[in-house]
Tab-separated table of C-alpha atoms in Angstrom:
chain	number	residue	atom	x	y	z
A	1095	UNK	CA	15.187	-15.302	4.644
A	1096	UNK	CA	16.837	-18.231	6.510
A	1097	UNK	CA	19.462	-20.454	4.579
A	1098	UNK	CA	16.904	-23.294	3.739
A	1099	UNK	CA	14.748	-21.140	1.698
A	1100	UNK	CA	17.775	-19.855	-0.279
A	1101	UNK	CA	19.295	-20.916	-3.640
A	1102	UNK	CA	22.832	-21.484	-4.362
A	1103	UNK	CA	23.096	-18.480	-6.632
A	1104	UNK	CA	25.206	-15.811	-5.307
A	1105	UNK	CA	24.997	-12.100	-6.111
A	1106	UNK	CA	28.934	-11.933	-6.574
A	1107	UNK	CA	28.264	-14.277	-9.533
A	1108	UNK	CA	26.087	-11.822	-11.528
A	1109	UNK	CA	27.334	-9.683	-13.992
A	1110	UNK	CA	25.842	-6.403	-12.699
A	1111	UNK	CA	27.220	-3.135	-12.219
A	1112	UNK	CA	29.541	-2.835	-9.008
A	1113	UNK	CA	27.241	0.200	-7.812
A	1114	UNK	CA	24.212	-2.277	-7.638
A	1115	UNK	CA	26.552	-4.955	-5.959
A	1116	UNK	CA	27.437	-2.617	-3.329
A	1117	UNK	CA	23.843	-1.590	-2.612
A	1118	UNK	CA	22.988	-5.263	-2.223
A	1119	UNK	CA	26.127	-6.186	0.092
A	1120	UNK	CA	25.375	-3.253	2.358
A	1121	UNK	CA	22.034	-5.099	3.066
A	1122	UNK	CA	23.789	-8.157	3.853
A	1123	UNK	CA	22.420	-10.103	0.727
A	1124	UNK	CA	24.748	-12.853	-0.410
A	1125	UNK	CA	22.527	-15.683	-1.982
A	1126	UNK	CA	19.546	-15.376	-3.873
A	1127	UNK	CA	15.914	-16.215	-3.025
A	1128	UNK	CA	14.444	-19.024	-5.663
A	1129	UNK	CA	12.488	-16.214	-7.279
A	1130	UNK	CA	15.449	-14.103	-7.762
A	1131	UNK	CA	17.726	-17.103	-8.905
A	1132	UNK	CA	14.952	-17.665	-11.669
A	1133	UNK	CA	14.246	-14.280	-12.516
A	1134	UNK	CA	17.835	-12.664	-12.539
A	1135	UNK	CA	19.695	-14.743	-15.271
A	1136	UNK	CA	16.445	-14.234	-17.587
A	1137	UNK	CA	16.061	-10.372	-17.087
A	1138	UNK	CA	19.882	-9.793	-17.183
A	1139	UNK	CA	19.863	-11.300	-20.631
A	1140	UNK	CA	17.162	-8.964	-21.391
A	1141	UNK	CA	14.345	-11.072	-21.982
A	1142	UNK	CA	10.969	-10.245	-20.447
A	1143	UNK	CA	9.655	-12.408	-17.391
A	1144	UNK	CA	6.350	-13.301	-16.082
A	1145	UNK	CA	6.694	-14.549	-12.577
A	1146	UNK	CA	4.512	-16.153	-10.121
A	1147	UNK	CA	5.471	-14.947	-6.596
A	1148	UNK	CA	4.002	-13.261	-3.509
A	1149	UNK	CA	5.483	-10.284	-1.185
A	1150	UNK	CA	8.021	-11.708	0.892
A	1151	UNK	CA	9.472	-13.982	-1.363
A	1152	UNK	CA	12.373	-11.489	-2.684
A	1153	UNK	CA	10.554	-10.402	-6.039
A	1154	UNK	CA	10.730	-6.916	-5.519
A	1155	UNK	CA	14.787	-7.094	-5.235
A	1156	UNK	CA	14.797	-9.399	-8.215
A	1157	UNK	CA	13.116	-6.848	-10.690
A	1158	UNK	CA	15.048	-3.839	-9.069
A	1159	UNK	CA	18.349	-5.419	-9.775
A	1160	UNK	CA	17.360	-6.223	-13.134
A	1161	UNK	CA	15.944	-2.829	-13.979
A	1162	UNK	CA	19.018	-0.731	-12.512
A	1163	UNK	CA	21.206	-3.232	-14.491
A	1164	UNK	CA	19.432	-2.137	-17.722
A	1165	UNK	CA	19.585	1.618	-17.287
A	1166	UNK	CA	23.330	1.327	-16.100
A	1167	UNK	CA	24.263	-0.811	-19.246
A	1168	UNK	CA	21.799	0.409	-21.977
A	1169	UNK	CA	22.568	3.796	-23.514
A	1170	UNK	CA	20.010	6.608	-23.055
A	1171	UNK	CA	17.780	7.618	-25.811
A	1172	UNK	CA	19.283	10.524	-27.616
A	1173	UNK	CA	16.068	12.256	-28.108
A	1174	UNK	CA	15.298	11.551	-24.581
A	1175	UNK	CA	13.646	14.822	-23.121
A	1176	UNK	CA	14.468	15.652	-19.290
A	1177	UNK	CA	11.361	14.914	-17.720
A	1178	UNK	CA	10.879	11.395	-19.571
A	1179	UNK	CA	11.564	8.458	-17.206
A	1180	UNK	CA	13.316	5.810	-18.386
A	1181	UNK	CA	11.676	3.071	-16.232
A	1182	UNK	CA	8.275	2.593	-14.573
A	1183	UNK	CA	6.949	0.248	-12.102
A	1184	UNK	CA	3.487	0.359	-11.467
A	1185	UNK	CA	1.544	-1.116	-8.440
A	1186	UNK	CA	-1.954	-1.481	-7.443
A	1187	UNK	CA	-1.850	-0.070	-3.838
A	1188	UNK	CA	-0.040	2.816	-2.242
A	1189	UNK	CA	1.334	0.532	0.338
A	1190	UNK	CA	3.153	-1.432	-1.980
A	1191	UNK	CA	4.375	1.512	-3.852
A	1192	UNK	CA	5.991	2.896	-1.044
A	1193	UNK	CA	7.582	-0.473	-0.172
A	1194	UNK	CA	9.066	-0.576	-3.519
A	1195	UNK	CA	10.471	2.948	-3.433
A	1196	UNK	CA	11.804	2.125	0.024
A	1197	UNK	CA	13.760	-0.744	-1.436
A	1198	UNK	CA	14.769	1.116	-4.449
A	1199	UNK	CA	16.465	3.920	-2.607
A	1200	UNK	CA	18.033	1.238	-0.781
A	1201	UNK	CA	19.494	-1.035	-3.724
A	1202	UNK	CA	19.804	1.901	-6.077
A	1203	UNK	CA	21.735	3.945	-3.353
A	1204	UNK	CA	25.030	3.990	-5.340
A	1205	UNK	CA	23.684	4.153	-8.917
A	1206	UNK	CA	23.311	7.898	-9.358
A	1207	UNK	CA	19.830	7.206	-10.787
A	1208	UNK	CA	16.757	9.664	-9.686
A	1209	UNK	CA	13.823	8.139	-8.226
A	1210	UNK	CA	10.139	9.246	-7.800
A	1211	UNK	CA	7.029	7.835	-5.938
A	1212	UNK	CA	3.606	9.149	-7.009
A	1213	UNK	CA	0.286	7.823	-5.543
A	1214	UNK	CA	-3.057	9.452	-4.348
A	1215	UNK	CA	-4.150	11.221	-1.487
A	1216	UNK	CA	-0.935	12.846	-0.325
A	1217	UNK	CA	1.415	15.790	-1.905
A	1218	UNK	CA	0.011	16.509	-5.264
A	1219	UNK	CA	1.816	19.503	-6.146
A	1220	UNK	CA	5.100	17.904	-4.795
A	1221	UNK	CA	4.913	15.175	-6.495
A	1222	UNK	CA	3.876	16.987	-9.780
A	1223	UNK	CA	7.299	19.328	-9.438
A	1224	UNK	CA	9.291	16.202	-8.937
A	1225	UNK	CA	8.190	14.831	-12.163
A	1226	UNK	CA	8.909	17.976	-14.082
A	1227	UNK	CA	12.452	18.220	-12.836
A	1228	UNK	CA	12.892	14.950	-14.523
A	1229	UNK	CA	13.370	11.354	-12.876
A	1230	UNK	CA	14.906	7.859	-14.125
A	1231	UNK	CA	12.731	5.640	-12.410
A	1232	UNK	CA	8.929	6.001	-11.800
A	1233	UNK	CA	7.210	4.000	-9.229
A	1234	UNK	CA	3.534	4.728	-8.407
A	1235	UNK	CA	-0.329	3.666	-8.563
A	1236	UNK	CA	-2.057	3.789	-12.011
A	1237	UNK	CA	-4.782	6.493	-11.174
A	1238	UNK	CA	-1.759	9.128	-10.272
A	1239	UNK	CA	0.473	8.214	-12.905
A	1240	UNK	CA	-2.277	8.588	-15.737
A	1241	UNK	CA	-3.356	11.835	-14.394
A	1242	UNK	CA	-0.036	13.482	-14.687
A	1243	UNK	CA	0.592	11.651	-18.019
A	1244	UNK	CA	-2.698	13.269	-19.340
A	1245	UNK	CA	-1.367	16.776	-18.245
A	1246	UNK	CA	1.720	16.218	-20.121
A	1247	UNK	CA	3.953	16.558	-17.059
A	1248	UNK	CA	5.994	13.418	-18.517
A	1249	UNK	CA	5.853	11.096	-21.597
A	1250	UNK	CA	6.357	7.362	-21.771
A	1251	UNK	CA	8.092	7.373	-25.143
A	1252	UNK	CA	11.425	6.613	-23.909
A	1253	UNK	CA	10.606	3.672	-21.143
A	1254	UNK	CA	13.384	0.960	-21.159
A	1255	UNK	CA	12.012	-0.965	-18.282
A	1256	UNK	CA	8.534	-1.788	-17.345
A	1257	UNK	CA	7.449	-3.583	-14.266
A	1258	UNK	CA	3.992	-4.676	-13.467
A	1259	UNK	CA	3.834	-5.802	-9.593
A	1260	UNK	CA	0.750	-7.774	-8.160
A	1261	UNK	CA	-1.171	-7.760	-11.679
A	1262	UNK	CA	-3.605	-10.267	-10.242
A	1263	UNK	CA	-4.326	-7.471	-7.746
A	1264	UNK	CA	-4.714	-4.871	-10.603
A	1265	UNK	CA	-7.463	-6.836	-12.043
A	1266	UNK	CA	-9.343	-7.352	-8.785
A	1267	UNK	CA	-9.286	-3.539	-8.156
A	1268	UNK	CA	-10.239	-2.514	-11.666
A	1269	UNK	CA	-6.855	-0.960	-12.826
A	1270	UNK	CA	-6.652	-3.086	-15.960
A	1271	UNK	CA	-7.920	-0.654	-18.421
A	1272	UNK	CA	-5.437	1.924	-16.872
A	1273	UNK	CA	-2.378	-0.656	-17.149
A	1274	UNK	CA	-3.353	-1.316	-20.916
A	1275	UNK	CA	-3.713	2.586	-21.419
A	1276	UNK	CA	-0.147	3.142	-20.091
A	1277	UNK	CA	1.494	0.016	-21.789
A	1278	UNK	CA	0.357	1.234	-25.318
A	1279	UNK	CA	2.048	4.508	-25.067
A	1280	UNK	CA	5.265	3.091	-24.177
A	1281	UNK	CA	7.732	1.853	-26.735
A	1282	UNK	CA	7.006	-1.388	-28.517
A	1283	UNK	CA	7.723	-4.398	-26.211
A	1284	UNK	CA	10.637	-5.434	-28.293
A	1285	UNK	CA	12.157	-2.112	-27.567
A	1286	UNK	CA	11.876	-2.343	-23.714
A	1287	UNK	CA	12.578	-4.977	-20.769
A	1288	UNK	CA	8.999	-5.978	-19.301
A	1289	UNK	CA	8.728	-7.817	-15.961
A	1290	UNK	CA	5.479	-8.942	-14.367
A	1291	UNK	CA	4.640	-10.624	-11.093
A	1292	UNK	CA	1.327	-11.770	-9.883
A	1293	UNK	CA	0.387	-14.274	-6.998
A	1294	UNK	CA	-1.118	-16.267	-9.571
A	1295	UNK	CA	-0.476	-16.561	-13.451
A	1296	UNK	CA	-4.321	-16.823	-14.293
A	1297	UNK	CA	-5.800	-16.966	-17.829
A	1298	UNK	CA	-6.548	-13.255	-17.679
A	1299	UNK	CA	-2.839	-12.368	-16.320
A	1300	UNK	CA	-1.457	-14.626	-18.850
A	1301	UNK	CA	-3.785	-12.922	-21.507
A	1302	UNK	CA	-2.370	-9.320	-20.510
A	1303	UNK	CA	1.666	-10.965	-20.672
A	1304	UNK	CA	1.071	-11.981	-24.056
A	1305	UNK	CA	-0.461	-9.102	-25.236
A	1306	UNK	CA	1.807	-6.476	-24.279
A	1307	UNK	CA	5.197	-8.437	-23.823
A	1308	UNK	CA	7.612	-9.633	-25.853
A	1309	UNK	CA	7.581	-13.668	-25.517
A	1310	UNK	CA	7.982	-13.413	-21.688
A	1311	UNK	CA	9.261	-16.405	-20.020
A	1312	UNK	CA	7.274	-17.913	-17.425
A	1313	UNK	CA	8.569	-18.721	-13.913
A	1314	UNK	CA	6.325	-20.198	-11.456
A	1315	UNK	CA	7.426	-20.381	-7.561
A	1316	UNK	CA	4.697	-22.171	-5.623
A	1317	UNK	CA	4.867	-19.605	-2.675
A	1318	UNK	CA	1.100	-20.554	-1.378
A	1319	UNK	CA	2.039	-24.126	-0.314
A	1320	UNK	CA	5.175	-22.932	1.180
A	1321	UNK	CA	3.049	-20.198	3.209
A	1322	UNK	CA	0.719	-22.638	4.279
A	1323	UNK	CA	3.343	-25.055	5.414
A	1324	UNK	CA	4.822	-22.606	7.691
A	1325	UNK	CA	1.918	-21.456	9.169
A	1326	UNK	CA	0.364	-23.126	12.466
A	1327	UNK	CA	-3.420	-22.878	11.636
A	1328	UNK	CA	-6.354	-23.549	13.674
A	1329	UNK	CA	-9.948	-22.932	13.224
A	1330	UNK	CA	-12.980	-22.172	15.730
A	1331	UNK	CA	-16.787	-22.055	15.198
A	1332	UNK	CA	-17.966	-19.275	17.272
A	1333	UNK	CA	-21.356	-17.963	17.187
A	1334	UNK	CA	-21.767	-14.306	16.217
A	1335	UNK	CA	-22.189	-13.224	19.733
A	1336	UNK	CA	-19.292	-14.971	20.972
A	1337	UNK	CA	-16.639	-13.720	18.140
A	1338	UNK	CA	-15.452	-10.678	20.028
A	1339	UNK	CA	-15.329	-12.239	23.586
A	1340	UNK	CA	-12.925	-15.433	21.808
A	1341	UNK	CA	-10.944	-12.832	20.162
A	1342	UNK	CA	-10.195	-10.604	23.251
A	1343	UNK	CA	-9.691	-13.962	25.065
A	1344	UNK	CA	-7.389	-15.529	22.786
A	1345	UNK	CA	-5.334	-11.759	22.310
A	1346	UNK	CA	-4.550	-11.977	25.987
A	1347	UNK	CA	-3.572	-15.463	26.068
A	1348	UNK	CA	-0.921	-14.870	23.611
A	1349	UNK	CA	-0.077	-11.558	24.807
A	1350	UNK	CA	-0.728	-9.936	21.511
A	1351	UNK	CA	2.175	-8.104	19.722
A	1352	UNK	CA	2.456	-7.375	16.593
A	1353	UNK	CA	-0.933	-9.210	15.457
A	1354	UNK	CA	-2.984	-8.688	12.469
A	1355	UNK	CA	-6.807	-8.911	12.793
A	1356	UNK	CA	-8.585	-9.391	9.195
A	1357	UNK	CA	-12.128	-8.484	8.849
A	1358	UNK	CA	-14.388	-8.141	5.674
A	1359	UNK	CA	-15.987	-4.644	6.118
A	1360	UNK	CA	-14.616	-1.184	7.182
A	1361	UNK	CA	-17.470	-1.162	9.844
A	1362	UNK	CA	-16.745	-4.164	11.541
A	1363	UNK	CA	-13.044	-2.964	11.489
A	1364	UNK	CA	-14.228	0.315	13.366
A	1365	UNK	CA	-16.143	-1.297	15.722
A	1366	UNK	CA	-13.170	-3.881	16.720
A	1367	UNK	CA	-11.100	-0.761	17.104
A	1368	UNK	CA	-12.829	0.870	19.715
A	1369	UNK	CA	-13.714	-2.405	21.629
A	1370	UNK	CA	-10.125	-3.566	21.713
A	1371	UNK	CA	-8.802	-0.207	22.694
A	1372	UNK	CA	-11.695	-0.030	25.673
A	1373	UNK	CA	-10.452	-3.694	26.730
A	1374	UNK	CA	-6.580	-2.284	26.981
A	1375	UNK	CA	-5.152	-3.040	23.791
A	1376	UNK	CA	-3.194	-0.799	21.363
A	1377	UNK	CA	-5.118	-1.286	18.038
A	1378	UNK	CA	-6.088	0.553	15.060
A	1379	UNK	CA	-8.218	-0.255	12.255
A	1380	UNK	CA	-6.666	-0.141	8.777
A	1381	UNK	CA	-8.956	0.337	5.714
A	1382	UNK	CA	-9.235	1.704	2.114
A	1383	UNK	CA	-10.456	5.317	3.489
A	1384	UNK	CA	-7.832	6.041	6.093
A	1385	UNK	CA	-6.346	9.187	4.715
A	1386	UNK	CA	-2.794	8.657	3.500
A	1387	UNK	CA	-0.611	10.195	6.062
A	1388	UNK	CA	-2.206	8.388	8.816
A	1389	UNK	CA	-2.012	5.177	7.056
A	1390	UNK	CA	1.637	5.461	6.523
A	1391	UNK	CA	2.107	6.681	10.444
A	1392	UNK	CA	-0.090	3.558	11.437
A	1393	UNK	CA	2.126	1.190	9.217
A	1394	UNK	CA	5.470	2.627	11.106
A	1395	UNK	CA	4.128	2.127	14.435
A	1396	UNK	CA	2.880	-1.344	13.655
A	1397	UNK	CA	6.298	-2.164	12.502
A	1398	UNK	CA	7.972	-0.505	15.333
A	1399	UNK	CA	5.792	-2.458	17.972
A	1400	UNK	CA	3.717	0.822	18.983
A	1401	UNK	CA	0.510	-0.664	17.782
A	1402	UNK	CA	0.134	-4.085	19.068
A	1403	UNK	CA	-2.982	-5.153	16.944
A	1404	UNK	CA	-3.490	-3.919	13.692
A	1405	UNK	CA	-7.174	-4.761	12.230
A	1406	UNK	CA	-7.258	-4.762	8.700
A	1407	UNK	CA	-9.651	-5.165	5.708
A	1408	UNK	CA	-8.156	-6.918	2.415
A	1409	UNK	CA	-6.633	-3.536	1.179
A	1410	UNK	CA	-3.922	-4.522	3.777
A	1411	UNK	CA	-3.579	-8.627	2.816
A	1412	UNK	CA	-1.162	-7.872	0.002
A	1413	UNK	CA	1.815	-5.947	-0.830
A	1414	UNK	CA	3.203	-5.235	2.800
A	1415	UNK	CA	6.176	-6.671	3.973
A	1416	UNK	CA	5.819	-6.378	7.753
A	1417	UNK	CA	8.309	-8.683	9.518
A	1418	UNK	CA	7.847	-10.399	12.616
A	1419	UNK	CA	4.276	-10.588	12.575
A	1420	UNK	CA	3.449	-13.386	15.324
A	1421	UNK	CA	-0.303	-14.092	14.540
A	1422	UNK	CA	-3.065	-13.547	11.931
A	1423	UNK	CA	-6.876	-13.796	13.168
A	1424	UNK	CA	-9.316	-14.155	10.430
A	1425	UNK	CA	-11.893	-12.545	12.465
A	1426	UNK	CA	-14.183	-12.875	9.257
A	1427	UNK	CA	-13.194	-15.802	6.603
A	1428	UNK	CA	-12.424	-14.307	3.291
A	1429	UNK	CA	-15.095	-14.496	0.668
A	1430	UNK	CA	-12.192	-15.562	-1.805
A	1431	UNK	CA	-10.025	-18.519	-1.173
A	1432	UNK	CA	-6.770	-16.986	-2.391
A	1433	UNK	CA	-7.052	-14.145	0.197
A	1434	UNK	CA	-6.932	-16.647	2.928
A	1435	UNK	CA	-3.435	-17.611	1.856
A	1436	UNK	CA	-2.411	-13.764	1.251
A	1437	UNK	CA	-3.798	-12.931	4.779
A	1438	UNK	CA	-2.146	-15.669	6.654
A	1439	UNK	CA	0.927	-15.405	4.812
A	1440	UNK	CA	1.536	-11.771	6.782
A	1441	UNK	CA	3.004	-14.248	9.651
A	1442	UNK	CA	5.372	-16.213	7.454
A	1443	UNK	CA	7.494	-13.905	5.868
A	1444	UNK	CA	10.834	-14.708	4.390
A	1445	UNK	CA	11.115	-18.612	5.794
A	1446	UNK	CA	9.614	-17.690	9.319
A	1447	UNK	CA	6.825	-19.653	11.126
A	1448	UNK	CA	3.669	-17.943	12.352
A	1449	UNK	CA	-0.023	-18.569	13.717
A	1450	UNK	CA	-3.085	-18.090	12.059
A	1451	UNK	CA	-6.203	-18.298	14.054
A	1452	UNK	CA	-9.572	-18.163	12.119
A	1453	UNK	CA	-13.415	-18.068	13.014
A	1454	UNK	CA	-15.885	-19.992	11.285
A	1455	UNK	CA	-19.101	-17.992	11.857
A	1456	UNK	CA	-22.462	-18.372	10.627
A	1457	UNK	CA	-21.956	-15.388	8.031
A	1458	UNK	CA	-18.874	-16.773	6.648
A	1459	UNK	CA	-18.271	-20.661	7.284
A	1460	UNK	CA	-19.984	-20.822	3.928
A	1461	UNK	CA	-16.349	-20.005	2.416
A	1462	UNK	CA	-14.688	-22.789	4.108
A	1463	UNK	CA	-14.939	-25.490	2.047
A	1464	UNK	CA	-13.512	-23.462	-0.957
A	1465	UNK	CA	-10.289	-22.196	1.260
A	1466	UNK	CA	-9.717	-25.826	2.015
A	1467	UNK	CA	-9.915	-27.107	-1.320
A	1468	UNK	CA	-7.430	-24.353	-2.391
A	1469	UNK	CA	-4.854	-25.188	0.257
A	1470	UNK	CA	-5.449	-29.006	-0.182
A	1471	UNK	CA	-6.166	-29.734	3.470
A	1472	UNK	CA	-8.563	-29.292	6.120
A	1473	UNK	CA	-7.665	-26.554	8.732
A	1474	UNK	CA	-7.320	-28.245	12.060
A	1475	UNK	CA	-10.339	-27.416	14.255
A	1476	UNK	CA	-10.285	-26.287	18.119
A	1477	UNK	CA	-13.225	-26.444	20.416
A	1478	UNK	CA	-13.945	-23.243	22.440
A	1479	UNK	CA	-13.646	-23.624	26.321
A	1480	UNK	CA	-15.414	-21.506	28.603
A	1481	UNK	CA	-12.072	-19.963	29.585
A	1482	UNK	CA	-11.563	-18.618	26.211
A	1483	UNK	CA	-14.406	-16.405	26.199
A	1484	UNK	CA	-13.435	-13.068	27.991
A	1485	UNK	CA	-15.764	-10.511	29.727
A	1486	UNK	CA	-15.627	-7.646	27.656
A	1487	UNK	CA	-15.703	-3.979	28.373
A	1488	UNK	CA	-18.229	-2.167	26.479
A	1489	UNK	CA	-16.540	0.499	24.260
A	1490	UNK	CA	-17.850	3.966	24.528
A	1491	UNK	CA	-20.536	5.275	21.813
A	1492	UNK	CA	-19.211	6.172	18.435
A	1493	UNK	CA	-17.968	10.061	18.349
A	1494	UNK	CA	-20.459	11.968	16.073
A	1495	UNK	CA	-18.360	15.293	15.031
A	1496	UNK	CA	-20.189	18.394	14.178
A	1497	UNK	CA	-19.804	19.622	10.739
A	1498	UNK	CA	-18.387	22.995	10.467
A	1499	UNK	CA	-21.211	25.644	9.188
A	1500	UNK	CA	-20.865	27.022	5.691
A	1501	UNK	CA	-20.469	30.620	5.225
A	1502	UNK	CA	-23.775	32.649	6.519
A	1503	UNK	CA	-25.156	29.469	8.162
A	1504	UNK	CA	-25.105	29.356	12.089
A	1505	UNK	CA	-24.520	26.438	13.960
A	1506	UNK	CA	-27.999	26.600	15.095
A	1507	UNK	CA	-29.563	25.438	11.350
A	1508	UNK	CA	-29.334	26.810	7.893
A	1509	UNK	CA	-30.050	30.055	6.820
A	1510	UNK	CA	-32.884	30.665	4.730
A	1511	UNK	CA	-35.383	28.283	6.750
A	1512	UNK	CA	-33.726	24.869	6.432
A	1513	UNK	CA	-35.610	21.935	5.057
A	1514	UNK	CA	-39.176	22.408	4.172
A	1515	UNK	CA	-41.466	21.881	6.934
A	1516	UNK	CA	-38.372	22.431	9.421
A	1517	UNK	CA	-37.540	24.987	11.877
A	1518	UNK	CA	-33.837	25.457	10.380
A	1519	UNK	CA	-31.832	23.026	12.412
A	1520	UNK	CA	-31.161	19.667	10.859
A	1521	UNK	CA	-33.932	17.895	13.228
A	1522	UNK	CA	-36.573	20.659	13.100
A	1523	UNK	CA	-36.388	20.586	16.985
A	1524	UNK	CA	-32.933	20.176	18.039
A	1525	UNK	CA	-31.223	23.159	19.693
A	1526	UNK	CA	-27.666	23.968	18.979
A	1527	UNK	CA	-27.526	21.988	15.827
A	1528	UNK	CA	-25.192	19.351	17.048
A	1529	UNK	CA	-25.579	15.946	16.211
A	1530	UNK	CA	-26.057	13.263	19.025
A	1531	UNK	CA	-24.785	9.707	18.887
A	1532	UNK	CA	-26.489	6.891	19.767
A	1533	UNK	CA	-27.910	6.448	23.475
A	1534	UNK	CA	-25.115	5.432	26.093
A	1535	UNK	CA	-25.361	1.613	27.079
A	1536	UNK	CA	-26.120	0.544	30.447
A	1537	UNK	CA	-22.968	-0.151	32.478
A	1538	UNK	CA	-24.208	-3.515	33.082
A	1539	UNK	CA	-24.920	-4.397	29.484
A	1540	UNK	CA	-22.418	-6.876	27.767
A	1541	UNK	CA	-20.422	-5.640	24.721
A	1542	UNK	CA	-22.219	-5.666	21.376
A	1543	UNK	CA	-21.546	-8.403	19.215
A	1544	UNK	CA	-19.779	-7.795	15.985
A	1545	UNK	CA	-22.232	-6.370	13.415
A	1546	UNK	CA	-23.044	-8.691	10.680
A	1547	UNK	CA	-20.446	-7.978	7.950
A	1548	UNK	CA	-22.027	-6.785	4.760
A	1549	UNK	CA	-19.732	-7.564	1.641
A	1550	UNK	CA	-21.443	-4.439	-0.036
A	1551	UNK	CA	-19.691	-2.365	2.647
A	1552	UNK	CA	-16.329	-3.562	2.314
A	1553	UNK	CA	-13.611	-0.726	2.112
A	1554	UNK	CA	-12.253	0.460	-1.266
A	1555	UNK	CA	-8.570	-0.047	-2.624
A	1556	UNK	CA	-6.019	1.962	-1.907
A	1557	UNK	CA	-5.837	4.072	-4.957
A	1558	UNK	CA	-9.286	4.527	-6.931
A	1559	UNK	CA	-9.112	3.560	-10.592
A	1560	UNK	CA	-8.129	6.261	-13.033
A	1561	UNK	CA	-10.558	9.478	-13.362
A	1562	UNK	CA	-10.058	12.505	-15.499
A	1563	UNK	CA	-7.725	15.114	-14.143
A	1564	UNK	CA	-9.252	17.699	-12.086
A	1565	UNK	CA	-11.265	17.770	-8.938
A	1566	UNK	CA	-13.257	14.553	-8.255
A	1567	UNK	CA	-16.499	14.518	-7.002
A	1568	UNK	CA	-17.716	13.507	-3.413
A	1569	UNK	CA	-21.041	12.353	-2.176
A	1570	UNK	CA	-23.408	15.243	-1.489
A	1571	UNK	CA	-24.085	15.913	2.376
A	1572	UNK	CA	-27.079	14.669	4.069
A	1573	UNK	CA	-28.975	17.987	3.904
A	1574	UNK	CA	-28.367	18.351	0.094
A	1575	UNK	CA	-27.029	21.628	-0.006
A	1576	UNK	CA	-23.817	23.002	-1.543
A	1577	UNK	CA	-21.853	21.691	-4.909
A	1578	UNK	CA	-19.052	19.100	-5.132
A	1579	UNK	CA	-16.552	19.568	-2.438
A	1580	UNK	CA	-13.035	20.434	-3.712
A	1581	UNK	CA	-9.691	18.802	-3.015
A	1582	UNK	CA	-6.992	17.398	-5.162
A	1583	UNK	CA	-7.022	14.525	-7.250
């Protein structure tokens, strides 16, 4: 972060353990950011904090420093069992949990505290074993935390520090009942340090704060305006058919490197990934149902510059700290005005500057008045020149993968005759049982326009709200046969 965006508070002046100061110094931190300067004196004194701050303002370091200080200076409960964590950090998405865990490993390198992270999608048994062995600090998403808790893998009776990050996002993703479930099973608010951070301290967030915290101190940093002021914004008004040619033309003009393109649905993200790839860009789509291993690999490659264009639904608009993003495109204007600020904030991290380019198409221009009212000014308009619209190479048809046959079923069709009136194959007359994709497009035909986004098709959150332990049902296959698919929760 640039010096202009730092406070006068130095970390050396804080009364915190030397092991924590050593971790801070090793990462070159000397002066605190505004959210750190206001949070740390309060939290280090043992008082609860409810702070308004976005990712990229330094809030993660603020609550981690206060958390480590508490665990290193307050004695351990004599009745604590070996597998009972002393601190818990709850995040709404897997990506944010991973980022917090990474920062905690760095800042807490010399504290001797044992850290663990749990989230859905990967390593179920491995995460379980780690918790059974005992940890000091548990970081994770609500669904997976509750899953292990209800199986008595650990208990929450000895929690000394509780942190809720991105509280407003918890509400948006339907986790708030899970959060209340966990908080009610921790020690009384007067017996623990509780910190909560949110991009906005709305009425519902403050209700949660006053219900489960001990008279929290309110801290309001105004990151929204800071972010907007540092971003050069421009708005085009393309027709639906012009959106992809305009995107390709602008990406070529800026020589896209580490660029994010936001869309409202997974379907549009997939179309853009195939189209940009066909036109020479290294692009990948990130949405809510991307497998976790692939998701983390994708974020590493984008961070390292191996992926030039990351196409994302709003699952990636918060909770990710990706430095040096040069441009953000709103291919679809968001339905929520606050999401506009979160999206363009990807390119103005830690005092840096960036560019945000938005498309006001027929489908989503209806959101524009609310967005401009929220940010307090009109987004500068730009006319579309003929040279901005690139000739687009059509992508190949989407690949339809053949499903592996079940035991006793040949690839040619179902055993036992298939559907009533059919011939045993899925289509009744198709040989070989393979699925065919859509017909090939003639070479002279222009690339398709992006499908009209449908908010009902928007991708889901990174970690679903809690379900009871055990196997989760998946939607039945098209043929209607078979029972629920197995898999780890």
